[in-house]
Amino acid sequence: MTTLDIRLRTVRDSGRKALVPYFVGGLDDEWLECVKAAAFAGADAIEIGVPFSDPIMDGVVIQEASLRALNRGTTLTSVLAGLRTLDIEVPLIVMTYFNIFHHHGLERSANDLHEAGVLGTIVPDLSLEEVAPWRAISNEHDVASILMTALSTPPERAVQLASETQGFAYAAARMAVTGVASDEGRGDLVVQKLRQASTVPVYVGIGIATPLQAATACTFADGAIVGSALVQRLLDGEGPKGVELFLGEMRSAIDAID
Amino acid sequence: MTTFMGSPDASGRFGEFGGRFVPEALIPACLELEAAFKDAWADPLFHEEYEHTLKEFGGRPTPVTYCPRLSEALGIEIYLKREDLAHTGSHKINNVVGQALLTKRMGKPRMIAETGAGQHGVASATAAARLGLECTVYMGEIDTKRQSLNVFRMELLGAKVIPVTSGSKTLKDAVNEAMREWVTCVEDTHYCLGSVMGPHPFPWMVREFQSILGIEAAAQFQNLQIGEPDFVVACVGGGSNAAGMFAGFANSSSRLIGVEAAGGAAVGIGAPGVLHGMRSLLIQSEFGQIEEAHSISAGLDYPGIGPEHAHLAASGRAQYYSANDEEVLDALQALSRLEGIIPALETAHALAWVMREAGGLIPRGSKVLINLSGRGDKDVAQVRDILRGEQ
């Protein structure tokens, strides 16, 4: 088991539902303050996006944020340098597209992630069929490899994904790219498929934008992931205060369900 | 002897290139497509329908034309495979007829497609109209302006065109947007990819659908009873016309030459990377960000190349060179004046390389077969503006 597996199972076994916010690394001068604010507001893990020029799994909000970050000269190395300066207990997970690691070198990427205190990665374009080389190398540096499961995933494949994912299983609630949605999708169906033969914690993401949607997801899952709705607030200039307020509301809504 | 251009391995790889690097949401659709294609391609009835449609509707076979005046001017023998005479004016029809028939076979009522110059978009809209499928085409906003007539053609054919405003607003971003859209509608929609790129099985499937032109050309050349061509030359963006052409000659002694746009030369200046579902050669920054390609032809404005081409380059079976915008304009005018054929700007890259290398890399007296992949009607307004100094 990786450290991330142990940490997130501990959260789940303590009866706590996980809140997992997503930030775009290098978005502006305040991005690290925003990450700290999220930790303070009760996040249980934090996803840090490393911007890529062609984010095919992302909708307009994260596309815009990625572009802003790239225009500021953000790179994998600059994001990791920022993370090294953080002094927070919350597990950090890097989300990016495979070309970033491929180009940086897999061994070097895994090593640099570990040195920066990162415990896991989500690489949406690394499918179950393609993930093995990266997982082998990143695991040597105690970096977990988190896999996504979709509504379109057949049940038997979901069982395989649940057994091969590390840290948690990412259940995509909607057949869509990242972005704010009016409905909360059918995360429950994906969670059901993942629970068939595995005890791995399952978090729901893709389309979770409001405290109510997060709380609803946590009635059937072990946690909720919020990305675009949070990043939109940062694009609007709400900064660390906005993060604290928004995630505080999400935390309260989630904690109120039990 | 090594056999070239066979099937990829089970993971969809040609050598170290290819694969299936897409979000989980799209994996079931890729698996479904792979199974459907394998089943169809092994079915004589499907082949019959595909070949019959391309003959009766698509205008196949296209001829091989000898170019007496250009040959004399260059001191080599030039033959053209006339894909410009196929329906919709380019080789693109071969692929879309195959994929549209497959879409129906899978029971899906709708296709989406990306397009650069508009050729694949027009071809997709055409095949969709013929087979009664709904069709939506994603096109970079810059390209919708460069090729506004093609936008109107697609609309006339009943397709919906969506201008893409993200990123560089050209072909690469049209692919991104089509993939994002496909995630939302994969249940009832087939993504009709326009080149030998993307996740497995697309690079293989599109090459198979395009191989009809290369196999045809090889048989036609044989009928000339002058031996094999010394050089087989095609332009390369993603590389579908070149892949189809090379497939007819992969195991011959002909030298295979792909010609990229100087500003989009993935083999020339690219490095291995992962984009649009495939591991291939990509033009990218020192940090792994994909760079924008620049060329006079919208159809070659792509920072990557199909994975099988990356493999053919790595194995040495094919060589890849580039031509710049100026050479391309010269070549377009030369073919127009000397042979009465106005080629597409994309196609003119292949001609430009041949004109530059005649007597150089191409020894005098060589027999050169060029895939004339498309006609230049779509480009005449742009070429006029450039030649008049208005652009």
PDB file of C-alpha atoms in Angstrom, chain A:
ATOM      1  CA  MET A   1       0.000   0.000   0.000  1.00  0.00           C
ATOM      2  CA  THR A   2       1.110   3.533  -0.672  1.00  0.00           C
ATOM      3  CA  THR A   3       1.076   6.222   1.991  1.00  0.00           C
ATOM      4  CA  LEU A   4      -1.921   7.773   0.238  1.00  0.00           C
ATOM      5  CA  ASP A   5      -3.865   4.489   0.545  1.00  0.00           C
ATOM      6  CA  ILE A   6      -3.209   4.435   4.273  1.00  0.00           C
ATOM      7  CA  ARG A   7      -3.992   8.105   4.821  1.00  0.00           C
ATOM      8  CA  LEU A   8      -7.302   8.072   2.928  1.00  0.00           C
ATOM      9  CA  ARG A   9      -8.463   4.771   4.438  1.00  0.00           C
ATOM     10  CA  THR A  10      -7.783   6.266   7.848  1.00  0.00           C
ATOM     11  CA  VAL A  11     -10.046   9.219   7.005  1.00  0.00           C
ATOM     12  CA  ARG A  12     -12.777   6.875   5.796  1.00  0.00           C
ATOM     13  CA  ASP A  13     -12.437   4.494   8.754  1.00  0.00           C
ATOM     14  CA  SER A  14     -12.751   7.405  11.160  1.00  0.00           C
ATOM     15  CA  GLY A  15     -16.241   8.000   9.751  1.00  0.00           C
ATOM     16  CA  ARG A  16     -15.320  11.251   8.076  1.00  0.00           C
ATOM     17  CA  LYS A  17     -16.425  12.059   4.521  1.00  0.00           C
ATOM     18  CA  ALA A  18     -13.618  13.502   2.442  1.00  0.00           C
ATOM     19  CA  LEU A  19     -13.697  16.912   0.790  1.00  0.00           C
ATOM     20  CA  VAL A  20     -11.204  17.175  -2.076  1.00  0.00           C
ATOM     21  CA  PRO A  21     -10.758  20.546  -3.774  1.00  0.00           C
ATOM     22  CA  TYR A  22      -8.868  21.082  -7.034  1.00  0.00           C
ATOM     23  CA  PHE A  23      -6.593  24.033  -7.815  1.00  0.00           C
ATOM     24  CA  VAL A  24      -4.712  25.007 -10.939  1.00  0.00           C
ATOM     25  CA  GLY A  25      -1.065  25.351  -9.939  1.00  0.00           C
ATOM     26  CA  GLY A  26       0.509  28.682 -10.826  1.00  0.00           C
ATOM     27  CA  LEU A  27      -2.824  30.339 -11.603  1.00  0.00           C
ATOM     28  CA  ASP A  28      -1.855  33.601  -9.942  1.00  0.00           C
ATOM     29  CA  ASP A  29       0.390  34.998  -7.188  1.00  0.00           C
ATOM     30  CA  GLU A  30      -1.955  33.748  -4.502  1.00  0.00           C
ATOM     31  CA  TRP A  31      -2.381  30.126  -5.531  1.00  0.00           C
ATOM     32  CA  LEU A  32      -0.348  28.702  -2.658  1.00  0.00           C
ATOM     33  CA  GLU A  33      -2.300  30.835  -0.180  1.00  0.00           C
ATOM     34  CA  CYS A  34      -5.451  29.335  -1.661  1.00  0.00           C
ATOM     35  CA  VAL A  35      -4.131  25.803  -1.111  1.00  0.00           C
ATOM     36  CA  LYS A  36      -3.406  26.684   2.526  1.00  0.00           C
ATOM     37  CA  ALA A  37      -6.889  28.155   2.887  1.00  0.00           C
ATOM     38  CA  ALA A  38      -8.344  24.885   1.618  1.00  0.00           C
ATOM     39  CA  ALA A  39      -6.383  22.918   4.211  1.00  0.00           C
ATOM     40  CA  PHE A  40      -7.641  25.289   6.891  1.00  0.00           C
ATOM     41  CA  ALA A  41     -11.236  24.925   5.667  1.00  0.00           C
ATOM     42  CA  GLY A  42     -11.155  21.181   6.189  1.00  0.00           C
ATOM     43  CA  ALA A  43      -9.968  19.587   2.948  1.00  0.00           C
ATOM     44  CA  ASP A  44      -8.917  15.942   3.340  1.00  0.00           C
ATOM     45  CA  ALA A  45      -6.777  15.845   0.206  1.00  0.00           C
ATOM     46  CA  ILE A  46      -5.950  18.540  -2.323  1.00  0.00           C
ATOM     47  CA  GLU A  47      -5.577  18.129  -6.069  1.00  0.00           C
ATOM     48  CA  ILE A  48      -3.106  20.415  -7.800  1.00  0.00           C
ATOM     49  CA  GLY A  49      -3.489  20.707 -11.555  1.00  0.00           C
ATOM     50  CA  VAL A  50      -0.323  21.158 -13.589  1.00  0.00           C
ATOM     51  CA  PRO A  51      -1.504  23.063 -16.662  1.00  0.00           C
ATOM     52  CA  PHE A  52      -1.254  21.440 -20.097  1.00  0.00           C
ATOM     53  CA  SER A  53      -1.806  23.072 -23.479  1.00  0.00           C
ATOM     54  CA  ASP A  54      -4.400  20.505 -24.583  1.00  0.00           C
ATOM     55  CA  PRO A  55      -6.588  19.455 -21.643  1.00  0.00           C
ATOM     56  CA  ILE A  56      -9.088  17.176 -23.404  1.00  0.00           C
ATOM     57  CA  MET A  57     -10.835  16.141 -20.182  1.00  0.00           C
ATOM     58  CA  ASP A  58     -11.426  19.747 -19.068  1.00  0.00           C
ATOM     59  CA  GLY A  59     -14.224  22.192 -19.777  1.00  0.00           C
ATOM     60  CA  VAL A  60     -13.997  25.937 -20.322  1.00  0.00           C
ATOM     61  CA  VAL A  61     -13.270  26.984 -16.722  1.00  0.00           C
ATOM     62  CA  ILE A  62     -10.175  24.829 -16.256  1.00  0.00           C
ATOM     63  CA  GLN A  63      -9.113  25.499 -19.854  1.00  0.00           C
ATOM     64  CA  GLU A  64      -9.160  29.225 -19.083  1.00  0.00           C
ATOM     65  CA  ALA A  65      -7.324  28.781 -15.782  1.00  0.00           C
ATOM     66  CA  SER A  66      -4.717  26.524 -17.424  1.00  0.00           C
ATOM     67  CA  LEU A  67      -4.110  29.106 -20.121  1.00  0.00           C
ATOM     68  CA  ARG A  68      -3.659  31.853 -17.529  1.00  0.00           C
ATOM     69  CA  ALA A  69      -1.195  29.718 -15.595  1.00  0.00           C
ATOM     70  CA  LEU A  70       0.745  28.804 -18.740  1.00  0.00           C
ATOM     71  CA  ASN A  71       0.917  32.446 -19.764  1.00  0.00           C
ATOM     72  CA  ARG A  72       2.562  33.149 -16.403  1.00  0.00           C
ATOM     73  CA  GLY A  73       5.277  30.641 -17.296  1.00  0.00           C
ATOM     74  CA  THR A  74       4.004  27.843 -15.074  1.00  0.00           C
ATOM     75  CA  THR A  75       5.737  24.460 -15.454  1.00  0.00           C
ATOM     76  CA  LEU A  76       5.758  21.150 -13.601  1.00  0.00           C
ATOM     77  CA  THR A  77       8.967  22.242 -11.917  1.00  0.00           C
ATOM     78  CA  SER A  78       7.597  25.630 -10.837  1.00  0.00           C
ATOM     79  CA  VAL A  79       4.425  24.055  -9.406  1.00  0.00           C
ATOM     80  CA  LEU A  80       6.434  21.482  -7.455  1.00  0.00           C
ATOM     81  CA  ALA A  81       8.786  24.193  -6.200  1.00  0.00           C
ATOM     82  CA  GLY A  82       5.711  26.007  -4.859  1.00  0.00           C
ATOM     83  CA  LEU A  83       4.359  22.881  -3.186  1.00  0.00           C
ATOM     84  CA  ARG A  84       7.701  22.320  -1.433  1.00  0.00           C
ATOM     85  CA  THR A  85       7.234  25.601   0.415  1.00  0.00           C
ATOM     86  CA  LEU A  86       3.898  24.458   1.873  1.00  0.00           C
ATOM     87  CA  ASP A  87       3.733  23.284   5.448  1.00  0.00           C
ATOM     88  CA  ILE A  88       0.399  21.471   5.547  1.00  0.00           C
ATOM     89  CA  GLU A  89      -0.606  17.980   6.638  1.00  0.00           C
ATOM     90  CA  VAL A  90      -3.237  17.405   3.965  1.00  0.00           C
ATOM     91  CA  PRO A  91      -2.180  14.878   1.270  1.00  0.00           C
ATOM     92  CA  LEU A  92      -1.334  16.481  -2.072  1.00  0.00           C
ATOM     93  CA  ILE A  93      -2.258  14.907  -5.383  1.00  0.00           C
ATOM     94  CA  VAL A  94      -1.090  16.184  -8.750  1.00  0.00           C
ATOM     95  CA  MET A  95      -3.492  16.063 -11.677  1.00  0.00           C
ATOM     96  CA  THR A  96      -2.139  16.564 -15.177  1.00  0.00           C
ATOM     97  CA  TYR A  97      -1.970  15.013 -18.638  1.00  0.00           C
ATOM     98  CA  PHE A  98       0.530  12.315 -19.442  1.00  0.00           C
ATOM     99  CA  ASN A  99       2.658  14.325 -21.854  1.00  0.00           C
ATOM    100  CA  ILE A 100       3.882  16.496 -18.977  1.00  0.00           C
ATOM    101  CA  PHE A 101       5.450  13.488 -17.188  1.00  0.00           C
ATOM    102  CA  HIS A 102       6.419  11.800 -20.456  1.00  0.00           C
ATOM    103  CA  HIS A 103       8.368  14.845 -21.526  1.00  0.00           C
ATOM    104  CA  HIS A 104       9.912  15.492 -18.104  1.00  0.00           C
ATOM    105  CA  GLY A 105      10.923  11.812 -17.900  1.00  0.00           C
ATOM    106  CA  LEU A 106       8.952   9.263 -15.861  1.00  0.00           C
ATOM    107  CA  GLU A 107      11.673   8.522 -13.323  1.00  0.00           C
ATOM    108  CA  ARG A 108      12.532  12.185 -12.898  1.00  0.00           C
ATOM    109  CA  SER A 109       8.834  13.123 -12.595  1.00  0.00           C
ATOM    110  CA  ALA A 110       8.180  10.495  -9.926  1.00  0.00           C
ATOM    111  CA  ASN A 111      11.242  11.559  -8.017  1.00  0.00           C
ATOM    112  CA  ASP A 112      10.403  15.267  -8.233  1.00  0.00           C
ATOM    113  CA  LEU A 113       6.801  14.633  -7.137  1.00  0.00           C
ATOM    114  CA  HIS A 114       7.996  12.684  -4.114  1.00  0.00           C
ATOM    115  CA  GLU A 115      10.545  15.344  -3.192  1.00  0.00           C
ATOM    116  CA  ALA A 116       7.757  17.934  -3.279  1.00  0.00           C
ATOM    117  CA  GLY A 117       5.661  15.843  -0.886  1.00  0.00           C
ATOM    118  CA  VAL A 118       3.116  14.738  -3.473  1.00  0.00           C
ATOM    119  CA  LEU A 119       1.456  11.416  -2.589  1.00  0.00           C
ATOM    120  CA  GLY A 120      -0.496  10.616  -5.747  1.00  0.00           C
ATOM    121  CA  THR A 121      -1.308  11.483  -9.354  1.00  0.00           C
ATOM    122  CA  ILE A 122      -4.434  11.580 -11.488  1.00  0.00           C
ATOM    123  CA  VAL A 123      -3.656  11.403 -15.198  1.00  0.00           C
ATOM    124  CA  PRO A 124      -6.958  11.312 -17.082  1.00  0.00           C
ATOM    125  CA  ASP A 125      -5.469  10.243 -20.398  1.00  0.00           C
ATOM    126  CA  LEU A 126      -3.647   7.276 -18.848  1.00  0.00           C
ATOM    127  CA  SER A 127      -6.166   4.493 -19.212  1.00  0.00           C
ATOM    128  CA  LEU A 128      -6.062   1.168 -17.382  1.00  0.00           C
ATOM    129  CA  GLU A 129      -4.323  -0.255 -20.469  1.00  0.00           C
ATOM    130  CA  GLU A 130      -1.585   2.373 -20.477  1.00  0.00           C
ATOM    131  CA  VAL A 131      -1.006   3.160 -16.798  1.00  0.00           C
ATOM    132  CA  ALA A 132       1.297   0.261 -15.838  1.00  0.00           C
ATOM    133  CA  PRO A 133       4.704   1.790 -16.697  1.00  0.00           C
ATOM    134  CA  TRP A 134       3.903   5.040 -14.877  1.00  0.00           C
ATOM    135  CA  ARG A 135       2.418   3.271 -11.863  1.00  0.00           C
ATOM    136  CA  ALA A 136       5.462   0.997 -11.522  1.00  0.00           C
ATOM    137  CA  ILE A 137       7.861   3.929 -11.531  1.00  0.00           C
ATOM    138  CA  SER A 138       5.774   6.287  -9.401  1.00  0.00           C
ATOM    139  CA  ASN A 139       5.133   3.563  -6.806  1.00  0.00           C
ATOM    140  CA  GLU A 140       8.864   3.211  -6.309  1.00  0.00           C
ATOM    141  CA  HIS A 141       8.707   6.785  -5.036  1.00  0.00           C
ATOM    142  CA  ASP A 142       5.563   6.165  -2.967  1.00  0.00           C
ATOM    143  CA  VAL A 143       3.406   8.140  -5.391  1.00  0.00           C
ATOM    144  CA  ALA A 144      -0.012   6.515  -5.863  1.00  0.00           C
ATOM    145  CA  SER A 145      -1.780   6.264  -9.208  1.00  0.00           C
ATOM    146  CA  ILE A 146      -5.476   7.130  -9.060  1.00  0.00           C
ATOM    147  CA  LEU A 147      -7.780   5.820 -11.801  1.00  0.00           C
ATOM    148  CA  MET A 148     -11.095   7.227 -12.969  1.00  0.00           C
ATOM    149  CA  THR A 149     -14.247   5.224 -13.589  1.00  0.00           C
ATOM    150  CA  ALA A 150     -17.016   6.513 -15.848  1.00  0.00           C
ATOM    151  CA  LEU A 151     -20.725   5.929 -16.251  1.00  0.00           C
ATOM    152  CA  SER A 152     -19.849   4.203 -19.519  1.00  0.00           C
ATOM    153  CA  THR A 153     -17.470   1.762 -17.790  1.00  0.00           C
ATOM    154  CA  PRO A 154     -18.903  -1.778 -17.944  1.00  0.00           C
ATOM    155  CA  PRO A 155     -19.363  -3.480 -14.519  1.00  0.00           C
ATOM    156  CA  GLU A 156     -16.576  -6.050 -14.942  1.00  0.00           C
ATOM    157  CA  ARG A 157     -14.138  -3.333 -15.967  1.00  0.00           C
ATOM    158  CA  ALA A 158     -15.184  -1.234 -12.956  1.00  0.00           C
ATOM    159  CA  VAL A 159     -14.241  -4.159 -10.699  1.00  0.00           C
ATOM    160  CA  GLN A 160     -10.807  -4.177 -12.302  1.00  0.00           C
ATOM    161  CA  LEU A 161     -10.452  -0.398 -11.946  1.00  0.00           C
ATOM    162  CA  ALA A 162     -11.454  -0.595  -8.273  1.00  0.00           C
ATOM    163  CA  SER A 163      -8.791  -3.208  -7.617  1.00  0.00           C
ATOM    164  CA  GLU A 164      -6.058  -1.391  -9.546  1.00  0.00           C
ATOM    165  CA  THR A 165      -6.612   2.199  -8.434  1.00  0.00           C
ATOM    166  CA  GLN A 166      -4.571   3.481  -5.517  1.00  0.00           C
ATOM    167  CA  GLY A 167      -5.510   5.960  -2.787  1.00  0.00           C
ATOM    168  CA  PHE A 168      -9.111   6.241  -3.883  1.00  0.00           C
ATOM    169  CA  ALA A 169     -11.312   5.424  -6.852  1.00  0.00           C
ATOM    170  CA  TYR A 170     -12.393   8.495  -8.808  1.00  0.00           C
ATOM    171  CA  ALA A 171     -16.035   8.092  -9.821  1.00  0.00           C
ATOM    172  CA  ALA A 172     -16.985  10.470 -12.651  1.00  0.00           C
ATOM    173  CA  ALA A 173     -20.634  11.300 -12.049  1.00  0.00           C
ATOM    174  CA  ARG A 174     -21.401  12.579 -15.516  1.00  0.00           C
ATOM    175  CA  MET A 175     -20.490  11.753 -19.100  1.00  0.00           C
ATOM    176  CA  ALA A 176     -18.833  15.108 -19.555  1.00  0.00           C
ATOM    177  CA  VAL A 177     -15.567  16.947 -19.205  1.00  0.00           C
ATOM    178  CA  THR A 178     -14.936  18.936 -16.026  1.00  0.00           C
ATOM    179  CA  GLY A 179     -17.296  21.815 -15.467  1.00  0.00           C
ATOM    180  CA  VAL A 180     -20.183  23.179 -13.503  1.00  0.00           C
ATOM    181  CA  ALA A 181     -23.454  21.338 -14.064  1.00  0.00           C
ATOM    182  CA  SER A 182     -27.001  21.965 -12.952  1.00  0.00           C
ATOM    183  CA  ASP A 183     -27.649  18.311 -12.148  1.00  0.00           C
ATOM    184  CA  GLU A 184     -25.424  16.163  -9.950  1.00  0.00           C
ATOM    185  CA  GLY A 185     -25.321  13.309 -12.468  1.00  0.00           C
ATOM    186  CA  ARG A 186     -25.413   9.638 -11.553  1.00  0.00           C
ATOM    187  CA  GLY A 187     -22.372   9.208  -9.367  1.00  0.00           C
ATOM    188  CA  ASP A 188     -24.378   6.691  -7.351  1.00  0.00           C
ATOM    189  CA  LEU A 189     -24.376   4.263 -10.300  1.00  0.00           C
ATOM    190  CA  VAL A 190     -20.613   4.503 -10.704  1.00  0.00           C
ATOM    191  CA  VAL A 191     -20.052   4.085  -6.962  1.00  0.00           C
ATOM    192  CA  GLN A 192     -22.249   0.974  -6.982  1.00  0.00           C
ATOM    193  CA  LYS A 193     -20.129  -0.595  -9.738  1.00  0.00           C
ATOM    194  CA  LEU A 194     -16.908   0.197  -7.847  1.00  0.00           C
ATOM    195  CA  ARG A 195     -18.191  -1.216  -4.558  1.00  0.00           C
ATOM    196  CA  GLN A 196     -18.872  -4.662  -6.099  1.00  0.00           C
ATOM    197  CA  ALA A 197     -15.577  -6.190  -5.051  1.00  0.00           C
ATOM    198  CA  SER A 198     -13.451  -3.570  -3.362  1.00  0.00           C
ATOM    199  CA  THR A 199     -13.139  -1.630  -0.132  1.00  0.00           C
ATOM    200  CA  VAL A 200     -11.138   1.223  -1.685  1.00  0.00           C
ATOM    201  CA  PRO A 201     -12.520   4.663  -0.742  1.00  0.00           C
ATOM    202  CA  VAL A 202     -14.635   6.080  -3.568  1.00  0.00           C
ATOM    203  CA  TYR A 203     -14.862   9.828  -4.243  1.00  0.00           C
ATOM    204  CA  VAL A 204     -17.272  11.427  -6.678  1.00  0.00           C
ATOM    205  CA  GLY A 205     -16.310  14.254  -9.028  1.00  0.00           C
ATOM    206  CA  ILE A 206     -17.216  15.887 -12.386  1.00  0.00           C
ATOM    207  CA  GLY A 207     -20.088  18.304 -11.964  1.00  0.00           C
ATOM    208  CA  ILE A 208     -20.014  18.851  -8.200  1.00  0.00           C
ATOM    209  CA  ALA A 209     -20.506  22.582  -7.823  1.00  0.00           C
ATOM    210  CA  THR A 210     -22.605  23.301  -4.736  1.00  0.00           C
ATOM    211  CA  PRO A 211     -22.526  22.322  -1.041  1.00  0.00           C
ATOM    212  CA  LEU A 212     -25.789  20.449  -1.590  1.00  0.00           C
ATOM    213  CA  GLN A 213     -24.355  18.432  -4.492  1.00  0.00           C
ATOM    214  CA  ALA A 214     -21.254  17.608  -2.433  1.00  0.00           C
ATOM    215  CA  ALA A 215     -23.373  16.518   0.531  1.00  0.00           C
ATOM    216  CA  THR A 216     -25.625  14.410  -1.681  1.00  0.00           C
ATOM    217  CA  ALA A 217     -22.594  12.667  -3.212  1.00  0.00           C
ATOM    218  CA  CYS A 218     -21.309  11.907   0.275  1.00  0.00           C
ATOM    219  CA  THR A 219     -24.501  10.034   1.150  1.00  0.00           C
ATOM    220  CA  PHE A 220     -23.388   7.215  -1.196  1.00  0.00           C
ATOM    221  CA  ALA A 221     -19.648   7.874  -1.599  1.00  0.00           C
ATOM    222  CA  ASP A 222     -16.692   8.397   0.731  1.00  0.00           C
ATOM    223  CA  GLY A 223     -15.943  11.861  -0.528  1.00  0.00           C
ATOM    224  CA  ALA A 224     -16.596  14.630  -3.038  1.00  0.00           C
ATOM    225  CA  ILE A 225     -14.229  16.387  -5.428  1.00  0.00           C
ATOM    226  CA  VAL A 226     -14.860  20.015  -6.356  1.00  0.00           C
ATOM    227  CA  GLY A 227     -12.921  21.575  -9.229  1.00  0.00           C
ATOM    228  CA  SER A 228     -14.425  23.983 -11.725  1.00  0.00           C
ATOM    229  CA  ALA A 229     -16.822  25.680  -9.291  1.00  0.00           C
ATOM    230  CA  LEU A 230     -13.860  26.532  -7.067  1.00  0.00           C
ATOM    231  CA  VAL A 231     -11.551  27.513  -9.913  1.00  0.00           C
ATOM    232  CA  GLN A 232     -14.268  29.814 -11.302  1.00  0.00           C
ATOM    233  CA  ARG A 233     -14.244  31.693  -8.003  1.00  0.00           C
ATOM    234  CA  LEU A 234     -10.496  32.135  -8.296  1.00  0.00           C
ATOM    235  CA  LEU A 235     -10.802  33.332 -11.893  1.00  0.00           C
ATOM    236  CA  ASP A 236     -13.303  35.875 -10.552  1.00  0.00           C
ATOM    237  CA  GLY A 237     -10.663  37.089  -8.086  1.00  0.00           C
ATOM    238  CA  GLU A 238     -12.155  35.776  -4.844  1.00  0.00           C
ATOM    239  CA  GLY A 239      -8.748  34.602  -3.616  1.00  0.00           C
ATOM    240  CA  PRO A 240      -7.959  32.693  -0.378  1.00  0.00           C
ATOM    241  CA  LYS A 241     -10.898  34.274   1.496  1.00  0.00           C
ATOM    242  CA  GLY A 242     -13.293  33.026  -1.162  1.00  0.00           C
ATOM    243  CA  VAL A 243     -11.753  29.536  -0.933  1.00  0.00           C
ATOM    244  CA  GLU A 244     -12.164  29.449   2.820  1.00  0.00           C
ATOM    245  CA  LEU A 245     -15.768  30.604   2.635  1.00  0.00           C
ATOM    246  CA  PHE A 246     -16.829  28.274  -0.194  1.00  0.00           C
ATOM    247  CA  LEU A 247     -15.067  25.177   1.120  1.00  0.00           C
ATOM    248  CA  GLY A 248     -16.284  26.014   4.625  1.00  0.00           C
ATOM    249  CA  GLU A 249     -19.855  25.841   3.352  1.00  0.00           C
ATOM    250  CA  MET A 250     -19.123  22.559   1.596  1.00  0.00           C
ATOM    251  CA  ARG A 251     -17.540  21.127   4.731  1.00  0.00           C
ATOM    252  CA  SER A 252     -20.563  22.080   6.857  1.00  0.00           C
ATOM    253  CA  ALA A 253     -23.015  20.636   4.343  1.00  0.00           C
ATOM    254  CA  ILE A 254     -21.073  17.361   4.160  1.00  0.00           C
ATOM    255  CA  ASP A 255     -20.687  17.102   7.941  1.00  0.00           C
ATOM    256  CA  ALA A 256     -24.403  17.775   8.423  1.00  0.00           C
ATOM    257  CA  ILE A 257     -25.448  14.597   6.608  1.00  0.00           C
ATOM    258  CA  ASP A 258     -24.651  12.188   9.425  1.00  0.00           C
TER     259      ASP A 258
END
